[in-house]
Amino acid sequence: MTTTPTVRKLSYSRAINEALAEELARDERVFIMGQDVGAFGGAFGVTRGLHARFGGERVIDTPISEMFLVGGGVGAAITGLRPVVEMQYADFLWNAGDEIVGKMSKWRYMHGGLFTVPMVLRLPEGAAGGAGPEHSTCPEAALLAAAGSYIVIPSTPYDAKGLLKSAIRDDNPVAYFEHKGMYGLKGEVPEEEYTIPLGQADLKRVGDDVSIITWGRMVHRALEAAETAAADGISVEVLDLRCLRPLDVAAIVATVEKTGRVIISHEAGKTGGGGGEIAAIIAEECITSLEAPVRRICGIETPVPQSTHLEQYVVPTAEDLGAAITDIARY
Amino acid sequence: MTTTPTVRKLSYSRAINEALAEELARDERVFIMGQDVGAFGGAFGVTRGLHARFGGERVIDTPISEMFLVGGGVGAAITGLRPVVEMQYADFLWNAGDEIVGKMSKWRYMHGGLFTVPMVLRLPEGAAGGAGPEHSTCPEAALLAAAGSYIVIPSTPYDAKGLLKSAIRDDNPVAYFEHKGMYGLKGEVPEEEYTIPLGQADLKRVGDDVSIITWGRMVHRALEAAETAAADGISVEVLDLRCLRPLDVAAIVATVEKTGRVIISHEAGKTGGGGGEIAAIIAEECITSLEAPVRRICGIETPVPQSTHLEQYVVPTAEDLGAAITDIARY
Amino acid sequence: MLTDELKIEIYRMMYLAQTWEQRLLRLLDDGLVSGFYHAGRGHEALEVASMVALRDDDYLLYDHRGCAHMLAKRMSMVSLFGDFLGNDKGSTKGLGAGIVHIADPDHGVLGQSGTLGGGHVLAAGVGLSIKLRKTDQVVVNFFGDGAANRGTFHEGANVAGAWKLPVIYIVQNNGWAISTPQSQVTAIESFAERAAGYGMAGVSIDGMDPFLVYETMAEAVERARGGGGPTLLEGRVVRFRGHYEGDPGTYRSKEELAAGKDLDPVVRTRLRLLEDGLRTEEELDRLQHDVDAEIEAALEEALTGTVPGRERLSEGLYV
Amino acid sequence: MLTDELKIEIYRMMYLAQTWEQRLLRLLDDGLVSGFYHAGRGHEALEVASMVALRDDDYLLYDHRGCAHMLAKRMSMVSLFGDFLGNDKGSTKGLGAGIVHIADPDHGVLGQSGTLGGGHVLAAGVGLSIKLRKTDQVVVNFFGDGAANRGTFHEGANVAGAWKLPVIYIVQNNGWAISTPQSQVTAIESFAERAAGYGMAGVSIDGMDPFLVYETMAEAVERARGGGGPTLLEGRVVRFRGHYEGDPGTYRSKEELAAGKDLDPVVRTRLRLLEDGLRTEEELDRLQHDVDAEIEAALEEALTGTVPGRERLSEGLYV
Ligand SMILES: Cc1ncc(C[n+]2csc(CCOP(=O)(O)OP(=O)(O)O)c2C)c(N)n1
Ligand SMILES: Cc1ncc(C[n+]2csc(CCOP(=O)(O)OP(=O)(O)O)c2C)c(N)n1
Ligand SMILES: [Mg+2]
Ligand SMILES: [Mg+2]
């Protein structure tokens, strides 16, 4: 008789921490830098304990210099190291725009493939607790045009750990978005080491009538909405893309062909969010499978207000999704 | 008997220059700043003559400090002036990412509407003559998510002048993209003053069978392809969006409903280019009018190579569009 | 000139700023005020005395460290409370709200960049605007020792120096950026050492001494108004509380903090006024009592405000 | 130590850089080489002598002003020609091509940021990498007086100073950024004045004197290798040609340019070698003749290269 392994539950934040610890231990070329990532453990506590365990040369506190954080990471990466850079907020990618888009993403290509740029940018994103217009966005789509870099957005502790380990080991640069509102979220994470390949979407729920294609924190609201819809007899499939690059086009096409009714949902505002790209791919690749117009259920198209009172209206809720499901199922 | 007014032809570059001169003369709050925009006349000669005519306090040479260019522009705009800032290359918007996305676009909203930010960012874009990965892109879609700023991309001398004058007079910030490869392009520009409202697409060619939705320099390749297709009996409509924000959704829907066959074309790479947004809108708003899948004919999905030999393969040609037209017409 | 009346006014405003913040912290404790607050306790002398040296039409780009600079720039306390309460009594009518995006054009309060250091280049642009409009205004940009290392500082300071713009950069050097001590991320002791590289006047002073701050600032303002160009004014200050409310602050030693608190600018200034015989104990008690009442009255009014509804979510995005 | 042999080598390399560039300009005239070229004529002493003070395993982030630094860092001339011809003889096999993105990992040539000043922060990261890997390499970052004003400089220099990284920032101060004179956009005369603000050694020298450059550089390298931290080395130089080929350069007076050309580092160094009796006229003629032949041979080989086909457009994008 085999014993069921005891299932361990970890928070999203701890899962990331564990991935970092394991990779720091495994490969001495890996190091972490960012603001207050050292003894303080990071603005959100994600790097807690790493400074004590690995020391100040592996876990480095930096000045408030985002261009250095990324550009310096590139410099270290092309000379043999594997930096994991923490931005205090994902929104700050705009403070290092050229370093991300022009240097991290292009250095290898534009120098004829002579270098690799194995670095990971950790980007805590999302609306959570009134952090305002400059500390609350989900800017992952800003990097869609930045060919050369991968874009990873895990939605569960399990995915967060497995994808981060792959990202650190990958020789391409990776922008890794982690939603601040999920740090406390708990989920199963095996004791044993594992990795998740970049570029594979994950069916978080299987269904027949309607597909929700989503990523990041919206996955959970989609699952909630799917649960509610099930009670009404509508079977909803939830596809978590997990990566915007490499993008799992096959998984997108498969779910569209299966249900013919698609809702795309992300927290970022609709215009210029990643959903446009997904909708376009559907319109190109499998439009004839559609039984209803595509719908995007996304964040508001304004900066995120500072006031928590208004902030609550910014991100689509499970109810918003529920209404869209009912609508599209009836179409 | 009325006399036909003599039609004046001006280059795209001169049309922009004229708009600048007229607005500098009309409103003393307007000033220009940028690298070498003074006596030198700008890297591409667009501001030639303005320094001599308006002096060094209206046409200001700046250091190589893109964050100051934009952020300083915001500072001037919220204290009563109307800066027109020239970036030497549109790609450099990434060097001032936070200033554009976080400050220029958000300052008004996030301070409760207490300020206006009447400024124009002139952004010379596009592949032309081997300027390489960091001086050749068409990054207009990078600002799609930057609600608060308008995005203008004129394709003819007439549009360039009329839209720039409107942009300068508008109390909202405007990112104005001008394709370097069009500076020499000539077209009719009336002697009389005129402006073109922001947010109105323009049907550059009327047709019945296939719609090409496009903007910027690709408009001309689309017209060329349309001409060729006409010889084969395919009637192509060319819709020049002219602005990505405000976006003329009605014009998009109208042309889709008319022809049912849509090609979206832009010079920027397909993934993360503005075409995704347009395709998504079609998939949401008028998918039932489609007789064929949407097609995107766009630039390559790599950085633009430095070598002119390779650069020629980067931007879709009229032939590429022609092939797509034939294909989609037959579908 | 630092008259006796000005000294009293500076003290009054410091006391007001401190007490106002205490009251705000109680609202936070009561759950009435949401979000991040970075208490300014300890920074009152630098923030208040420098602002008292300005005119109403001078500009301020404040920083996140408390609200004393805004109060001293004569923003209404009702508006400030309203901003934190996120209601329509606030300067931003509940739309911005919270310290980050308070503003008041009538008093030259231009707002803040939430990405620290964003103000460095804005300030240079405001300076350029003043020069082009040929007024004799000045603009002040506040920031911390941490934000001093943003590249925006280089670009703003270089232009301000090259074009002799009327910009005053005030670095509130409390030695810490959240948990990171200045010495770990910066080679120099004083940021004023960077001024010369931009052709700027640079001065580093005890930012806990309001009268010294006032006099240094008055000089900088005079220079700026007279076309003499920008100043980098460093005030050495002490952050009494955590980086934000809730920060355990374990990275800082008890001794360091205790030594810092001995320099309390509010307490010491009161003593000085008494020692110099400018006011009696009773007079100061009465002054403080009046301030307390003012604050309570302002809060009372602010609490009558209404929180904006969902329909106002996009208000102010476009003109 | 600057031995006589080193002096000859420095001269040889300067002559080579100058002649190599002449040859390249002929290719440009002939339409064989595409694109933007920013001639380095006049900058040879600074670019060559500083690189001669390095080892092969030291790193270089060059700038757009000519190719003398790359040549002196021992890049193959065949590769360099191939890069400009955009063919597979180039270091980037015709994929990067043109001065902006030449590279040679074996000689530590890490490439260039086409957005000027991008290298400032990369260099600091390379310095950090050296420190973490505990080698005694150094990294050199070249840039002009114009690019010195990018905010990236502040962020890179601050870190380099704070962490005593082995970075040498070389500013090639030719007084012009395209048409914009330094004095119009910068308050200071010498960028070395900015070094102290970062806890860096700063020195400004005549960049037209290769032996002085070598000695100053040797000191900076020794300091960096020994853990003494970064240096900001300003060389005052003259740009003999337009900003790019085709720039009429009307913004600069004939007198200024003529005076600059009188300082020709290649001509004057030859004279010095003769005056000091290190070599005879004939010996130098022979040396130059050999260099000329080397260049022609390299070009001949480079011209046999093949331009990459369309199918290679995305090569090297991902690993
Ligand atoms: C560009 C940017 N990077 C990082 C942050 C996050 N952050 C907020 S406050 C802070 C520390 C600021 O330190 P300092 O400038 O010294 O001001 P103090 O808090 O000490 O008054 C940091 C890192 C930010 N808001 N903006
Ligand atoms: C960030 C950025 N801004 C502007 C440019 C355009 N540009 C290329 S060269 C140049 C002038 C450079 O001057 P300087 O740094 O003094 O070097 P020099 O050409 O004199 O050697 C400019 C403005 C650029 N490439 N990158
Ligand atoms: Mg501080
Ligand atoms: Mg120069």
XYZ file of N, CA and C in Angstrom, chain B residues 146-219:
222
model
N -1.836 53.951 -21.598
C -1.595 55.188 -20.856
C -2.766 56.141 -21.016
N -3.904 55.743 -20.491
C -5.075 56.612 -20.532
C -4.695 57.970 -19.961
N -5.244 59.009 -20.556
C -4.883 60.361 -20.137
C -4.154 61.082 -21.248
N -3.445 60.333 -22.089
C -2.741 60.920 -23.229
C -3.395 60.487 -24.531
N -3.408 61.374 -25.496
C -3.869 61.032 -26.829
C -2.696 60.516 -27.663
N -3.032 59.768 -28.708
C -2.005 59.205 -29.589
C -2.371 59.546 -31.030
N -1.525 60.307 -31.680
C -1.804 60.809 -33.027
C -0.700 60.352 -33.967
N -1.082 59.875 -35.155
C -0.099 59.350 -36.111
C -0.516 59.739 -37.527
N -0.109 60.929 -37.972
C -0.548 61.396 -39.296
C 0.208 60.701 -40.423
N -0.453 60.542 -41.557
C 0.161 59.845 -42.682
C 0.395 60.733 -43.900
N -0.076 61.958 -43.871
C 0.123 62.851 -45.025
C 0.502 64.241 -44.520
N 1.090 65.057 -45.380
C 1.394 66.434 -44.989
C 0.143 67.179 -44.514
N -0.973 66.976 -45.212
C -2.212 67.658 -44.824
C -2.618 67.272 -43.403
N -2.650 65.984 -43.154
C -3.020 65.518 -41.814
C -1.998 65.962 -40.768
N -0.719 65.890 -41.147
C 0.338 66.235 -40.188
C 0.138 67.651 -39.670
N -0.133 68.565 -40.582
C -0.279 69.956 -40.159
C -1.556 70.158 -39.341
N -2.645 69.688 -39.881
C -3.931 69.925 -39.226
C -4.034 69.258 -37.866
N -3.490 68.068 -37.762
C -3.550 67.360 -36.483
C -2.588 67.957 -35.463
N -1.426 68.409 -35.924
C -0.477 68.983 -34.969
C -1.024 70.281 -34.379
N -1.645 71.072 -35.212
C -2.237 72.312 -34.692
C -3.315 72.000 -33.644
N -4.120 71.001 -33.920
C -5.134 70.619 -32.925
C -4.485 70.094 -31.655
N -3.430 69.313 -31.832
C -2.753 68.730 -30.672
C -2.199 69.832 -29.777
N -1.593 70.832 -30.392
C -1.001 71.916 -29.604
C -2.087 72.705 -28.866
N -3.253 72.841 -29.499
C -4.331 73.607 -28.865
C -5.115 72.797 -27.847
N -4.985 71.499 -27.898
C -5.749 70.655 -26.983
C -5.190 70.776 -25.560
N -6.066 70.737 -24.593
C -5.609 70.839 -23.203
C -5.169 69.499 -22.625
N -5.296 68.428 -23.394
C -4.788 67.135 -22.952
C -3.419 66.882 -23.568
N -2.604 66.075 -22.898
C -1.302 65.757 -23.491
C -1.458 64.860 -24.724
N -0.608 65.084 -25.698
C -0.691 64.340 -26.951
C 0.682 63.789 -27.329
N 0.735 62.500 -27.610
C 1.940 61.900 -28.194
C 1.729 61.863 -29.705
N 2.606 62.524 -30.421
C 2.420 62.748 -31.860
C 3.567 62.037 -32.584
N 3.226 60.965 -33.302
C 4.241 60.141 -33.961
C 4.363 60.530 -35.426
N 5.548 60.864 -35.879
C 5.774 61.241 -37.278
C 6.813 60.282 -37.851
N 6.503 59.664 -38.973
C 7.417 58.646 -39.513
C 8.574 59.315 -40.252
N 9.800 58.973 -39.836
C 10.996 59.562 -40.440
C 11.046 59.322 -41.947
N 10.534 58.174 -42.349
C 10.566 57.833 -43.770
C 9.594 58.648 -44.597
N 8.765 59.462 -43.947
C 7.807 60.285 -44.702
C 8.197 61.755 -44.761
N 9.275 62.142 -44.091
C 9.582 63.576 -44.038
C 9.643 64.212 -45.429
N 10.134 63.456 -46.397
C 10.270 64.009 -47.746
C 9.007 63.894 -48.578
N 8.026 63.202 -48.079
C 6.787 62.963 -48.839
C 6.017 64.256 -49.070
N 5.634 64.513 -50.319
C 4.914 65.758 -50.607
C 3.412 65.542 -50.739
N 2.671 66.561 -50.428
C 1.223 66.479 -50.559
C 0.607 67.866 -50.482
N -0.665 67.933 -50.817
C -1.346 69.229 -50.823
C -1.578 69.738 -49.416
N -1.254 70.997 -49.229
C -1.507 71.668 -47.954
C -2.001 73.073 -48.283
N -3.232 73.386 -47.938
C -3.769 74.703 -48.287
C -2.981 75.835 -47.633
N -3.025 76.986 -48.292
C -2.426 78.187 -47.695
C -3.215 78.600 -46.444
N -4.535 78.451 -46.532
C -5.409 78.921 -45.460
C -5.238 78.049 -44.222
N -5.452 78.687 -43.092
C -5.370 77.946 -41.840
C -6.481 76.911 -41.732
N -6.160 75.762 -41.195
C -7.177 74.743 -40.930
C -6.678 73.860 -39.796
N -7.593 73.177 -39.156
C -7.217 72.177 -38.152
C -8.037 70.925 -38.422
N -7.570 69.812 -37.899
C -8.314 68.551 -38.036
C -8.605 68.054 -36.628
N -9.859 67.795 -36.328
C -10.178 67.338 -34.964
C -9.487 66.019 -34.645
N -9.042 65.876 -33.405
C -8.436 64.615 -32.982
C -9.529 63.559 -32.863
N -9.214 62.344 -33.299
C -10.164 61.255 -33.069
C -11.074 60.946 -34.240
N -10.782 61.510 -35.392
C -11.572 61.173 -36.576
C -10.717 60.422 -37.575
N -11.100 59.194 -37.845
C -10.388 58.421 -38.860
C -10.714 59.011 -40.230
N -9.905 58.663 -41.196
C -10.105 59.222 -42.537
C -10.099 58.094 -43.557
N -11.131 58.040 -44.388
C -11.176 57.045 -45.456
C -10.261 57.525 -46.567
N -9.102 56.947 -46.670
C -8.163 57.411 -47.681
C -8.511 56.826 -49.050
N -9.276 55.768 -49.048
C -9.767 55.219 -50.305
C -11.060 54.472 -50.000
N -12.019 54.639 -50.854
C -13.306 53.986 -50.643
C -13.342 52.711 -51.465
N -13.844 51.631 -50.882
C -13.899 50.356 -51.609
C -14.995 49.474 -51.057
N -15.220 48.357 -51.700
C -16.365 47.528 -51.340
C -16.017 46.127 -50.845
N -14.851 45.604 -51.260
C -14.606 44.184 -51.040
C -13.771 43.886 -49.795
N -12.755 44.659 -49.593
C -11.809 44.397 -48.503
C -11.472 45.727 -47.823
N -11.373 45.712 -46.490
C -10.941 46.913 -45.765
C -9.522 46.726 -45.257
N -8.705 47.730 -45.463
C -7.430 47.756 -44.743
C -7.530 48.863 -43.707
N -7.358 48.477 -42.453
C -7.355 49.474 -41.374
C -5.898 49.677 -40.991
N -5.447 50.904 -41.049
C -4.011 51.137 -40.914
C -3.753 52.558 -40.445
N -2.484 52.896 -40.302
C -2.106 54.262 -39.922
C -0.629 54.476 -40.227
N -0.225 55.728 -40.141
C 1.187 56.063 -40.339
C 1.654 55.732 -41.745
N 2.908 55.388 -41.872
C 3.469 55.185 -43.205
C 2.808 54.037 -43.951
N 2.266 53.056 -43.235
C 1.645 51.912 -43.906
C 0.443 52.318 -44.753
N -0.124 53.475 -44.476
C -1.253 53.956 -45.289
C -0.858 53.966 -46.772
